[in-house]
Short mmCIF file of C-alpha atoms in Angstrom, two decimals:
data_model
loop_
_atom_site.label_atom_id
_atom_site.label_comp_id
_atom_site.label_asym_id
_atom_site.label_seq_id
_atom_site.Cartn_x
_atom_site.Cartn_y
_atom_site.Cartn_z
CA UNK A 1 0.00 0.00 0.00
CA UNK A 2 1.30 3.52 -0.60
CA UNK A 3 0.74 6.05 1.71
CA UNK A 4 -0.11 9.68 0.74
CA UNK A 5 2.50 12.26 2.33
CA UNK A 6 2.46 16.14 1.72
CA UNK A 7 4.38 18.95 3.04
CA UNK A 8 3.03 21.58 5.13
CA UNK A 9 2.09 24.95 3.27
CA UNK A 10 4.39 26.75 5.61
CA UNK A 11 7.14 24.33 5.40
CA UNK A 12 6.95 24.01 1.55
CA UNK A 13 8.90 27.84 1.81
CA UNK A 14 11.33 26.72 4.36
CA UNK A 15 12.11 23.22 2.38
CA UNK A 16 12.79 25.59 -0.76
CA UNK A 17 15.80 27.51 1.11
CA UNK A 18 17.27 24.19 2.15
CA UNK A 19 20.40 23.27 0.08
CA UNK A 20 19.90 21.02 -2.94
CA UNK A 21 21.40 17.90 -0.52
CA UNK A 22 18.87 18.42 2.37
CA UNK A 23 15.91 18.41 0.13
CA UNK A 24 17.15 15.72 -2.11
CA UNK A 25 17.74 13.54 1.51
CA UNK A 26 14.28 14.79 2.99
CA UNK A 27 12.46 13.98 -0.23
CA UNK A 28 14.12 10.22 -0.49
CA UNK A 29 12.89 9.99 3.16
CA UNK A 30 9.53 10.93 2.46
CA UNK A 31 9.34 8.40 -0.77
CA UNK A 32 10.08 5.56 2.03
CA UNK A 33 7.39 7.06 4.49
CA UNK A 34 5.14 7.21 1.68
CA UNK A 35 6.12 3.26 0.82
CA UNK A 36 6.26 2.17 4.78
CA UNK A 37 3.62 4.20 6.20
CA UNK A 38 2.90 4.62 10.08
CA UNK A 39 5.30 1.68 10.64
CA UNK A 40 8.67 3.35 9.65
CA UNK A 41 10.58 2.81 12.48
CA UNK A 42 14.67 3.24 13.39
CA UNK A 43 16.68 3.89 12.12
CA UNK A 44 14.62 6.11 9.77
CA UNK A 45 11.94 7.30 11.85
CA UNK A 46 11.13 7.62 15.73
CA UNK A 47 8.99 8.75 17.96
CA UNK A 48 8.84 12.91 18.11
CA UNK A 49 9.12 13.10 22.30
CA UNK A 50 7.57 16.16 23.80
CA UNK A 51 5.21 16.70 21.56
CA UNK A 52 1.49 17.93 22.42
CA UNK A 53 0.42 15.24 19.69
CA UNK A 54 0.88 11.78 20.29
CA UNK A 55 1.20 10.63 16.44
CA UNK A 56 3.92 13.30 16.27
CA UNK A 57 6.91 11.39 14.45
CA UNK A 58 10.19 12.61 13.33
CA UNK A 59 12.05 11.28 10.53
CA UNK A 60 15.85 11.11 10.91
CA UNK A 61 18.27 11.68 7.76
CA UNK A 62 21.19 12.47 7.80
CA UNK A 63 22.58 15.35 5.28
CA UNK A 64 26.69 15.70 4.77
CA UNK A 65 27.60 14.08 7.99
CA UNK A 66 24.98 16.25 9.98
CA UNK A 67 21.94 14.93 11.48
CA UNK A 68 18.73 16.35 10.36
CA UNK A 69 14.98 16.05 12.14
CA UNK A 70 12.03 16.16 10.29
CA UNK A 71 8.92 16.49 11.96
CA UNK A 72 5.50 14.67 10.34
CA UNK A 73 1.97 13.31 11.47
CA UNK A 74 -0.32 10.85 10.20
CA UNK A 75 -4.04 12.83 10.77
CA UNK A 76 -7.31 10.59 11.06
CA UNK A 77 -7.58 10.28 6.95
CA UNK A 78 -4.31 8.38 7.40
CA UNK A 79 -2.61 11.16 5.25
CA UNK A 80 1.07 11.69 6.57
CA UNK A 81 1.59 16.07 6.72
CA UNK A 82 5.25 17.08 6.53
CA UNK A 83 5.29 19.59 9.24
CA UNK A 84 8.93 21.31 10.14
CA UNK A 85 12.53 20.25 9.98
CA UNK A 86 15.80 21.32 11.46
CA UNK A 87 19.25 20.67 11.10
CA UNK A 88 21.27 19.52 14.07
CA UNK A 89 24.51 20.92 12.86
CA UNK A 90 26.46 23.25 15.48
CA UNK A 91 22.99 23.58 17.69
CA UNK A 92 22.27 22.49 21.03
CA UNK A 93 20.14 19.26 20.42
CA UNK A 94 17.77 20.50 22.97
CA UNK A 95 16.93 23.99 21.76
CA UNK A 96 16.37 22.06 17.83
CA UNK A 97 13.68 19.87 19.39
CA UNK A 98 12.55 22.58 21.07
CA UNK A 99 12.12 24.76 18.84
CA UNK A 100 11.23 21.80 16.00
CA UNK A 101 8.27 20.69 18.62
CA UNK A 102 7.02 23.99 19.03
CA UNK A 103 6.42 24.79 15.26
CA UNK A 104 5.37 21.42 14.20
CA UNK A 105 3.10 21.11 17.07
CA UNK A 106 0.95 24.46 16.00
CA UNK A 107 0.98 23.58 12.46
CA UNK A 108 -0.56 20.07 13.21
CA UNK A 109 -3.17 21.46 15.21
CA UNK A 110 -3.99 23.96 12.64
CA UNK A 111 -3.85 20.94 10.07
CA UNK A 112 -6.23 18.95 12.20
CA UNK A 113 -8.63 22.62 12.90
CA UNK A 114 -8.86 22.73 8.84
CA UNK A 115 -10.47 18.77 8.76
CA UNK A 116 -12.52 19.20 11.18
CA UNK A 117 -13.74 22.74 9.63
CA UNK A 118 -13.69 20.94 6.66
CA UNK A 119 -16.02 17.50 7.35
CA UNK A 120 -18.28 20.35 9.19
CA UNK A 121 -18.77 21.45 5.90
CA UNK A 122 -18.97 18.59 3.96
CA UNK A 123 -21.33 16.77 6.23
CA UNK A 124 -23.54 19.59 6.27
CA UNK A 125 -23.82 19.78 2.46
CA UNK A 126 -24.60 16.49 2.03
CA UNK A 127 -27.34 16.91 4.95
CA UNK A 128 -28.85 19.20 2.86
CA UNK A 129 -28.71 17.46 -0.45
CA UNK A 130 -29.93 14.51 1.44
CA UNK A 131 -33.08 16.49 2.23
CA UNK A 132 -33.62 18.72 -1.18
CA UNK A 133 -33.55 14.51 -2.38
CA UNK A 134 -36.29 13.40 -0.33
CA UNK A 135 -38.69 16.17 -0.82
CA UNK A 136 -41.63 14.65 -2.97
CA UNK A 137 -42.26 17.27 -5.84
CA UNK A 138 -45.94 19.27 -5.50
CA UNK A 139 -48.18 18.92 -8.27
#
């Protein structure tokens, strides 16, 4: 099965100013999470601790002997959302999570805010098509 993975709006920019390396790495990883799915695990992909979401997940490349993190999310239409990344080069580990947490965290809950909005809308068009259907014409 092949699993459907997109990039945040908001990272999309921040991917763009990456180096030609770090997006060709990030990209390859996101081809395997697309063929793997939710059950990518180590070395390739982990468990994002601290975050506010529990299906928070971080892949792991590594670009030019530096060790990237890439934060990502499967939401409830099992649809994998590309959130933030960071490079780990010359930073205190700690302050990239940190910091890596914090933005992928508000972008997943505005992510998830958008579906919901979203079925809300859906499910109340089709509630009213449903009953423009069932009204029995006058004659």
């Amino acid at each position: 099965m092949t699993w459907t993975v997109a990039f945040d709006v908001d990272f999309r920019a921040e991917f763009a100013a990456f180096d030609a390396e770090a997006r060709k790495t990030i990209a390859a990883y996101a081809l395997v999470l697309a063929s793997e799915g939710p059950q990518l695990g180590r070395p390739m992909a982990d468990t994002f601790k601290g975050s506010k979401h529990a299906s928070m997940k971080e892949l792991r490349p590594t670009v030019n002997k530096v060790e990237w993190r890439v934060a990502y999310a499967f939401d409830v239409t099992r649809r994998a959302t590309v959130l933030a990344a960071a490079s780990k080069g010359g930073r205190s580990s700690a302050l990239v999570y940190k910091q890596t947490i914090a933005t992928a965290d508000a972008r997943f809950t505005r992510h998830r805010a958008n579906l919901v909005s979203s079925r809300t809308t859906q499910s109340a068009s089709h509630t009213r098509s449903q009953r423009s259907s069932r009204r029995t014409p006058r004659r």
